[in-house]
Coordinates of C-alpha atoms and ligand atoms in Angstrom, one line a residue:
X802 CA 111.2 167.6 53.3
X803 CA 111.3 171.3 52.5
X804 CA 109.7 172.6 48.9
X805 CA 111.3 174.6 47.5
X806 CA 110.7 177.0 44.0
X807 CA 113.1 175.9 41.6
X808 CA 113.4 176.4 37.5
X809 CA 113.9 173.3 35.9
X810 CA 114.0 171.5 32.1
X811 CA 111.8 168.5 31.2
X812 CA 114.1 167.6 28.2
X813 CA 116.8 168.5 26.2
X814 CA 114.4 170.4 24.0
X815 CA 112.5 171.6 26.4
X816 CA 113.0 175.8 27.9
X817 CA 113.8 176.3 31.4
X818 CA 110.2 176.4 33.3
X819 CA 109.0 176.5 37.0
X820 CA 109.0 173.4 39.1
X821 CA 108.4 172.7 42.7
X822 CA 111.1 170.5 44.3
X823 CA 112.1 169.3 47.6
X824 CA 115.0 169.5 49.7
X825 CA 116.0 166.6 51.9
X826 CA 115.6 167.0 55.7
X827 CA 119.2 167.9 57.8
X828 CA 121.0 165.4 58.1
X829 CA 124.1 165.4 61.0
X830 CA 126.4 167.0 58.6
X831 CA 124.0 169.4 56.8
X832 CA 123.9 172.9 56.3
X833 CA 120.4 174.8 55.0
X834 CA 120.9 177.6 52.7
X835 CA 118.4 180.1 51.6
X836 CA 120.1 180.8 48.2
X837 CA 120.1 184.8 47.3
X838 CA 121.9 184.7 43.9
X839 CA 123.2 182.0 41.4
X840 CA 125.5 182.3 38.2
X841 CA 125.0 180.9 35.0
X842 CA 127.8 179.0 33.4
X843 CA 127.9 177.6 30.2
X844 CA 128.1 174.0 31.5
X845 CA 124.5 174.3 32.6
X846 CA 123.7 175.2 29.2
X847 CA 125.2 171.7 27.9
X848 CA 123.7 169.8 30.2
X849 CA 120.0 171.2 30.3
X850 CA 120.1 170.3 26.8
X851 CA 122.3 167.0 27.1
X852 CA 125.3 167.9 25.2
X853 CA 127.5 165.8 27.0
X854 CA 127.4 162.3 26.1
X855 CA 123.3 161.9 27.1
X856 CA 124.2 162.0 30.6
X857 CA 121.2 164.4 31.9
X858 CA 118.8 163.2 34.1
X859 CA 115.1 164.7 33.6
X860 CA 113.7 167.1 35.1
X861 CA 117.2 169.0 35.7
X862 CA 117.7 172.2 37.6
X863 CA 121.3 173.5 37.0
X864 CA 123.4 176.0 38.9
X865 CA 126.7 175.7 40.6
X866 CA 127.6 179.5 41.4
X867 CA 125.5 179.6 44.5
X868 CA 126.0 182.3 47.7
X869 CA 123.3 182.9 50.1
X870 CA 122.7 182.6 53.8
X871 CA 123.0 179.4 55.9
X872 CA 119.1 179.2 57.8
X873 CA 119.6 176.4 60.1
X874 CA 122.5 173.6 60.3
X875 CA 122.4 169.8 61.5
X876 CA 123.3 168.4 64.4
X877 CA 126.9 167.8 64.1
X878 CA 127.5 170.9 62.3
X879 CA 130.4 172.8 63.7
X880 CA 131.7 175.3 61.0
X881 CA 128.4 177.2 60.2
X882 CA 125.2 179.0 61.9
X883 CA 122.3 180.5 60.8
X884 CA 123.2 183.7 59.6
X885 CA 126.5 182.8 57.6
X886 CA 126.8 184.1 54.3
X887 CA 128.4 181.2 52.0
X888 CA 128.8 179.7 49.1
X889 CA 128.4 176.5 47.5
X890 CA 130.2 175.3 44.1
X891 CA 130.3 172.7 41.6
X892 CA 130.7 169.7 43.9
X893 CA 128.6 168.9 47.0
X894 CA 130.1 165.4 48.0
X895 CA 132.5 163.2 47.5
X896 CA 133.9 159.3 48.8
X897 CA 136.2 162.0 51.2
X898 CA 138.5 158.9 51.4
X899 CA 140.4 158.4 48.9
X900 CA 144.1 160.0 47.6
X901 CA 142.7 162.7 45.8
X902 CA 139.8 164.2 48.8
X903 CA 142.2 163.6 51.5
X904 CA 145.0 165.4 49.3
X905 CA 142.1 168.2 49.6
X906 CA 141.3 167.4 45.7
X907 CA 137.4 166.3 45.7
X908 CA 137.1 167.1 42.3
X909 CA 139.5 164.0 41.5
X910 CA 137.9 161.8 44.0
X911 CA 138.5 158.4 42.5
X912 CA 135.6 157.2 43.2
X913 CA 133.5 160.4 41.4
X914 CA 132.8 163.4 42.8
X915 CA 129.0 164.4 43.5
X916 CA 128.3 167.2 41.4
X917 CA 125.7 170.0 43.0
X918 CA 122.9 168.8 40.1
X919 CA 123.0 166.0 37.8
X920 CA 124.2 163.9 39.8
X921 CA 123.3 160.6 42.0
X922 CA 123.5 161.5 46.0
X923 CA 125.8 159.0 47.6
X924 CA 123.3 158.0 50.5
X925 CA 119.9 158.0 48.4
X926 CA 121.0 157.8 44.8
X927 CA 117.9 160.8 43.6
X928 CA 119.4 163.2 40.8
X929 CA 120.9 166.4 42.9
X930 CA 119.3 169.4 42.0
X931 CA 121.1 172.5 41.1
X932 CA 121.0 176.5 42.4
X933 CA 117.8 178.0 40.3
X934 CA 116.0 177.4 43.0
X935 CA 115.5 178.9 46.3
X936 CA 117.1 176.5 49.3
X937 CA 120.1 174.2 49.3
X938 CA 121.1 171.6 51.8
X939 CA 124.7 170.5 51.5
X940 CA 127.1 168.3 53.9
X941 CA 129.2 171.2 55.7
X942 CA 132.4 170.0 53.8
X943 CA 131.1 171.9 50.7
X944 CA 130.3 175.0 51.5
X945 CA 132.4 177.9 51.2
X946 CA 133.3 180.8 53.5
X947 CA 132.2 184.2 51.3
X948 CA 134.7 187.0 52.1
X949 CA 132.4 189.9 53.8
X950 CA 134.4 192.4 51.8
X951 CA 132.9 191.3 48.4
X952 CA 129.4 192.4 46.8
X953 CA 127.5 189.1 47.0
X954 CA 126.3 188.8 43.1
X955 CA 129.6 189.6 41.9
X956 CA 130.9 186.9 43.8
X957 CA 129.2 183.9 43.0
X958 CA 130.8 183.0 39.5
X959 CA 134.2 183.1 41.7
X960 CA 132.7 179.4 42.9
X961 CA 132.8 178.2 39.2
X962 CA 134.5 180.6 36.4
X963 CA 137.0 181.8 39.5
X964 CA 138.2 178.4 41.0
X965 CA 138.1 177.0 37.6
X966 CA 140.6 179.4 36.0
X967 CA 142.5 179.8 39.4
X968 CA 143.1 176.4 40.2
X969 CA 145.2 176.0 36.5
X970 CA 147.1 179.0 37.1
X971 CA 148.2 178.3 40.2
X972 CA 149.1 174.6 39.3
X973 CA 151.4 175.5 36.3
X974 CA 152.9 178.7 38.2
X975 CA 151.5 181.5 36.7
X976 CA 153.4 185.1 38.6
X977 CA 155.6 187.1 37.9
X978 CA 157.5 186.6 34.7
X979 CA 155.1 184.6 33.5
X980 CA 153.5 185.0 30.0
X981 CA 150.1 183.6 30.2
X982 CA 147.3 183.1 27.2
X983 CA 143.3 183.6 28.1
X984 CA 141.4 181.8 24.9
X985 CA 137.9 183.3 24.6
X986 CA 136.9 186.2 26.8
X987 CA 133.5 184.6 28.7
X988 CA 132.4 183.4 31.9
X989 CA 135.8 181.7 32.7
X990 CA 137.9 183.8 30.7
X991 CA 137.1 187.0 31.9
X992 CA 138.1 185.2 35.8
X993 CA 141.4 184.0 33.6
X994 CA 142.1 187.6 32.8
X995 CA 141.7 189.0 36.2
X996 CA 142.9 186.7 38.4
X997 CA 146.2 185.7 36.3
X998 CA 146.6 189.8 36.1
X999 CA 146.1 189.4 39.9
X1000 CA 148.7 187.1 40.7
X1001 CA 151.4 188.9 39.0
X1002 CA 151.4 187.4 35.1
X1003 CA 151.5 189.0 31.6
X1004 CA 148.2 188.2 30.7
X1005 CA 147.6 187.8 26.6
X1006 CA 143.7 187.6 25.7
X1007 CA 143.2 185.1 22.7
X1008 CA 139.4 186.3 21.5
X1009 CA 137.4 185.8 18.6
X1010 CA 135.5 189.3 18.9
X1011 CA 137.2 192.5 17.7
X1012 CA 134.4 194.6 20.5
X1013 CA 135.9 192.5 23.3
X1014 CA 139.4 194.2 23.2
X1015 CA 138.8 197.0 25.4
X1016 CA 137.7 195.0 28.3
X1017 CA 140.4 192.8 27.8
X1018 CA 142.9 195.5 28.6
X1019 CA 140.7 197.0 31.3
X1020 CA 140.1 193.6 33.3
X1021 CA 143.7 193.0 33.4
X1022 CA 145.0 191.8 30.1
X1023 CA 148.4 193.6 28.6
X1024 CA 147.8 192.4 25.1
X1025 CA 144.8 191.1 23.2
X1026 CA 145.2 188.9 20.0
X1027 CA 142.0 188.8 17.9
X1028 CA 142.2 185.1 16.7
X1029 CA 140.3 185.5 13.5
X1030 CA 143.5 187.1 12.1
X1031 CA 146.1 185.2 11.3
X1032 CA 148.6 187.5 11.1
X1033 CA 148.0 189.4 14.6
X1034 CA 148.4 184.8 16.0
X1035 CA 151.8 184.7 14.3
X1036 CA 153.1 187.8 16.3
X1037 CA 152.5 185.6 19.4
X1038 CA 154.4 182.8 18.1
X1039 CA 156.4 180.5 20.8
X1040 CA 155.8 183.7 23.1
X1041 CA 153.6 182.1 26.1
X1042 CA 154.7 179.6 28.8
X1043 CA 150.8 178.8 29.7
X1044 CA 148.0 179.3 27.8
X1045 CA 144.4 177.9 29.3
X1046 CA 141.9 177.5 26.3
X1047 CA 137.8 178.0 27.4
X1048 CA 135.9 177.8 24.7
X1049 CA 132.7 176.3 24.9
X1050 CA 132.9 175.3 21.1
X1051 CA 135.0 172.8 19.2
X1052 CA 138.1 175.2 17.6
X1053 CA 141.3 174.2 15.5
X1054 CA 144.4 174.1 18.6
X1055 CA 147.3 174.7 16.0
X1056 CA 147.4 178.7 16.1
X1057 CA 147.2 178.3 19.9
X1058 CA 149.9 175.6 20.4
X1059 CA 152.2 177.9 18.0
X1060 CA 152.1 180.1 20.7
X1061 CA 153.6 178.4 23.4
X1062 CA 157.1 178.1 23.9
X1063 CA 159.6 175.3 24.7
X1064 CA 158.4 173.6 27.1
X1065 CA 154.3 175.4 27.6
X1066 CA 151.3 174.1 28.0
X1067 CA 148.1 174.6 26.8
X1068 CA 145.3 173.5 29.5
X1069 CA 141.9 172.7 28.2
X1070 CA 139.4 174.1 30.9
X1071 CA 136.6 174.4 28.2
X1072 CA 134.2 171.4 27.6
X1073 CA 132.4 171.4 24.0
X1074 CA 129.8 169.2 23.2
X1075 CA 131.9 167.8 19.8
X1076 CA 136.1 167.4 20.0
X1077 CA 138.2 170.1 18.8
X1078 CA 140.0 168.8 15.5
X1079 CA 142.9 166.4 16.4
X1080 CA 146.0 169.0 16.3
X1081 CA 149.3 168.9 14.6
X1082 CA 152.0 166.3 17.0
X1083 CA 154.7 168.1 14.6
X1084 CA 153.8 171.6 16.6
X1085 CA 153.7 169.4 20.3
X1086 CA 157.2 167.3 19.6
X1087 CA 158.8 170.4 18.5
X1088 CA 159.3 172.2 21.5
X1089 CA 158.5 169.9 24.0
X1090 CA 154.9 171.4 24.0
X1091 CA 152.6 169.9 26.7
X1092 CA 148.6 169.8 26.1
X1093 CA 147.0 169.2 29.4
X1094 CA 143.5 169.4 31.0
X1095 CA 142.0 170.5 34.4
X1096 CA 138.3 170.4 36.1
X1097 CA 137.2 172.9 38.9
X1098 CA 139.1 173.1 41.9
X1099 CA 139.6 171.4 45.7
X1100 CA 137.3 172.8 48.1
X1101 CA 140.5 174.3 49.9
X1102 CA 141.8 176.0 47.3
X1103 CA 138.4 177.1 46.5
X1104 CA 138.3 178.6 50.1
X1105 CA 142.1 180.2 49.3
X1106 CA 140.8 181.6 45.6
X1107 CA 137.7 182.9 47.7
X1108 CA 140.0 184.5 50.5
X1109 CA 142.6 186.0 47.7
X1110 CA 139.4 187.6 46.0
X1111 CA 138.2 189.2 49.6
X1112 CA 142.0 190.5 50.1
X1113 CA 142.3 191.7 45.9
X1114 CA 138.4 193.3 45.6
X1115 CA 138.2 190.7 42.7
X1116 CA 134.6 190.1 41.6
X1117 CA 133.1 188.8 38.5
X1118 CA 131.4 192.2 35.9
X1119 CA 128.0 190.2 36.1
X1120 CA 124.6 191.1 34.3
X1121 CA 121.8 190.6 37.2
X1122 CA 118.8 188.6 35.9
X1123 CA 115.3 187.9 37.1
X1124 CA 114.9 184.3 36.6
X1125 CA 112.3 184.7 34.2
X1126 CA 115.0 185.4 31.5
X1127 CA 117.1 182.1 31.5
X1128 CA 116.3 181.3 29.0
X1129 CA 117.2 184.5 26.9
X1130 CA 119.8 184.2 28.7
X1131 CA 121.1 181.4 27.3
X1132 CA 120.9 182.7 23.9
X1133 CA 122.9 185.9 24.4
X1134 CA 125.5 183.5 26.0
X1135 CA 125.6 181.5 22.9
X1136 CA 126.6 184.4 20.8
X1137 CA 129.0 185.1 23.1
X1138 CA 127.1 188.2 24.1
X1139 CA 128.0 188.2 28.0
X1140 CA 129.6 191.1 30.1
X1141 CA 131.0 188.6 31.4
X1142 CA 128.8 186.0 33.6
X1143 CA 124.5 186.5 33.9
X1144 CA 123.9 186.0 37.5
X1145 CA 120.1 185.3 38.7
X1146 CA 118.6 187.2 41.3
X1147 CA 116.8 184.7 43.3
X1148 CA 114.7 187.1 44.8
X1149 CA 112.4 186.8 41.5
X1150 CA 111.6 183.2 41.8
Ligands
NAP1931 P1 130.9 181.4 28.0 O1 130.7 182.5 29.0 O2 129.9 181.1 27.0 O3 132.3 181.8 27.3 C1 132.9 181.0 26.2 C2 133.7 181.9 25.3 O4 134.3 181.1 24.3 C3 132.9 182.9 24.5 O5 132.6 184.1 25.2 C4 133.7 183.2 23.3 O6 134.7 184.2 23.7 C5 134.5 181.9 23.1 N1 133.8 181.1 22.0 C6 132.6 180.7 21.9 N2 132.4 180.0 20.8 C7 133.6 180.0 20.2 C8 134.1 179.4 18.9 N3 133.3 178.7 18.1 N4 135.4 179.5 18.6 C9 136.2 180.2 19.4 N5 135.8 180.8 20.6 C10 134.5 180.7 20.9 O7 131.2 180.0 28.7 P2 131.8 179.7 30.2 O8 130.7 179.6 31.2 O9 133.0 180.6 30.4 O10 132.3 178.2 29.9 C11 133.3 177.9 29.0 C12 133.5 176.4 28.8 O11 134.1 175.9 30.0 C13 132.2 175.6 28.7 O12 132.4 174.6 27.7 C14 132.0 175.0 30.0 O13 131.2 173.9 30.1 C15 133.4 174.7 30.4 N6 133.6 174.6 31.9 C16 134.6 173.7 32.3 C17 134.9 173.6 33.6 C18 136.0 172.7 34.0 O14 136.1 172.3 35.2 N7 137.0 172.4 33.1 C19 134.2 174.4 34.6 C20 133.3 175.2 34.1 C21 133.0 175.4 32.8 P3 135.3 185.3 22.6 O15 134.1 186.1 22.2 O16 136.2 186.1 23.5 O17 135.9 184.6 21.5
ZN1932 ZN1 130.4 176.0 35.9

């Protein structure tokens, strides 16, 4: 067993505080990574403080935005070496036999993915243990290649906020001629924005702050509506043929759903604690709307996200932390005050 420095909650009330952990020795598959930087998404937040249905398991170390570099690999290891610089998401195992992980969709896996922390491992069943902390070890099959080309911060909220806004675009065909919605201008929006503007699509920013409008149109978006008024939603009326929604908060549908034409879809990537309203059917059976949701990404088309990054010079506009301020952190991100993802510099653990 390796220990390892990690930051870690003792209950849903309880801040963010140090805690030694350990990692589990290499097995065959393994791969050892000395973590240099991790994002913070808001689904950490929720489940530090157990806002999901009372599913968090005590103490819990979040994190799944991790890069760093591999330090040693198990036996049967034949991807990596010591010296890699890679990345590892959301999900670090899965049944990998089943229709979804052999269709390359882990995060389906019908028998439950294994999320990278609160989670049961599939051999031992111990809660995993997340990226605010200084080593990793992870079965090869879930750890991504990062493109050399990219600054290493910048890219590690592509393994969260990027594959999770990619992998919706690219499912519902967002390119050219394409008029795509962005709801809410955070961690996974502001990877919306960027990456839907990357692929070709007219990219609409749905936000509910007036200051955000400017770096809507400079990270890509063409036109930003300012939810709060009703009058600037009505101008977007039956206008969009995909419209992803990632709000961390419960929020009335309608205005968005209005926005759609026949035949669009609004997909949910955002996971509040409490339901959003039920919405009008009247505004889905007129117009054949479709309301749909999606979770992460595949680890291939992680891997294809990561390599279209590398090829585009996309990165996430990050704020560097020490670890120390998590828990500020935290704050800021619940009034939306993020430009546009905190990233911790592990260095300072
Ligand atoms: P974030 O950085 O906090 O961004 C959320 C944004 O939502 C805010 O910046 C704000 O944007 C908007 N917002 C917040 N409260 C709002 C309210 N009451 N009404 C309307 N808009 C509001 O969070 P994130 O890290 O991007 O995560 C967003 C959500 O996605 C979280 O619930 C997270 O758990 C979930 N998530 C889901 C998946 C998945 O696989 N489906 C993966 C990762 C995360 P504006 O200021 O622009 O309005
Ligand atoms: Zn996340």
């Amino acid at each position: 067993m390796l220990p390892t420095k990690a930051f870690a909650a003792a209950n849903a009330k309880a801040p963010l505080a140090p805690l030694q952990i350990q990692r589990r020795d290499l097995r065959a598959n393994d791969v050892r990574v000395d973590i240099a930087f991790c994002g913070v998404c808001h689904s950490d937040l929720h489940t530090v403080r157990n806002e999901w249905g009372g599913g968090t398991v005590y103490p819990s170390v979040p994190g799944h935005e991790i890069v760093g570099t591999v330090t040693a690999v198990g036996t049967a290891v034949k991807g990596f070496k010591a010296g890699d610089v890679v990345g590892v998401g959301c999900m670090v195992d899965s049944c990998q036999d089943c229709g979804a992980c052999n269709g390359g969709l882990e995060q389906y896996c019908e028998r439950g993915f294994t999320g990278t922390y609160n989670a049961p491992d599939r051999k031992t069943g111990e809660n995993t243990l997340g990226g605010y902390s200084n080593t990793i070890v992870v079965d090869e099959k879930f750890v991504l290649r990062m493109p050399k080309s990219l600054d290493l911060a910048g890219a590690a909220p592509l393994l969260c906020a990027g594959i999770t806004t990619w992998s919706p675009l690219k499912h519902w065909g967002a390119g050219p001629g394409k008029k795509v919605g962005i709801v809410g201008l955070g961690g996974l929006g502001h990877m919306g924005v960027k990456l839907g503007a990357a692929l070709g699509a007219h990219v609409v920013l749905f936000t509910t702050s007036p200051n955000k409008r400017e770096d809507g149109l400079r990270l890509g978006a063409k036109e930003v509506v300012v939810t709060k008024d009703p009058g600037a939603m009505k101008t977007m009326a039956g206008q969009l043929d995909l419209i992803i929604d990632t709000v961390s908060a419960a929020h009335n549908l309608d205005p968005e759903i209005a926005c759609l034409k026949r035949d669009g879809t609004l997909v949910l990537v955002g996971a509040p604690e409490h339901p959003h309203p039920s919405p009008t059917i009247f505004n889905i059976i007129f117009g054949r709307r479709s309301i749909a949701g999606s979770l992460i990404g595949g680890i291939k088309e992680t891997q294809e996200m990561l390599d279209f990054c590398g090829k585009h010079g996309i990165t996430s506009d990050i704020e560097k932390i020490p670890m120390q301020k998590i828990n500020d952190a935290y704050e800021r991100m619940l009034r939306s005050d993020v430009k546009y993802r905190f990233v911790i510099d592990m260095a300072t653990l």
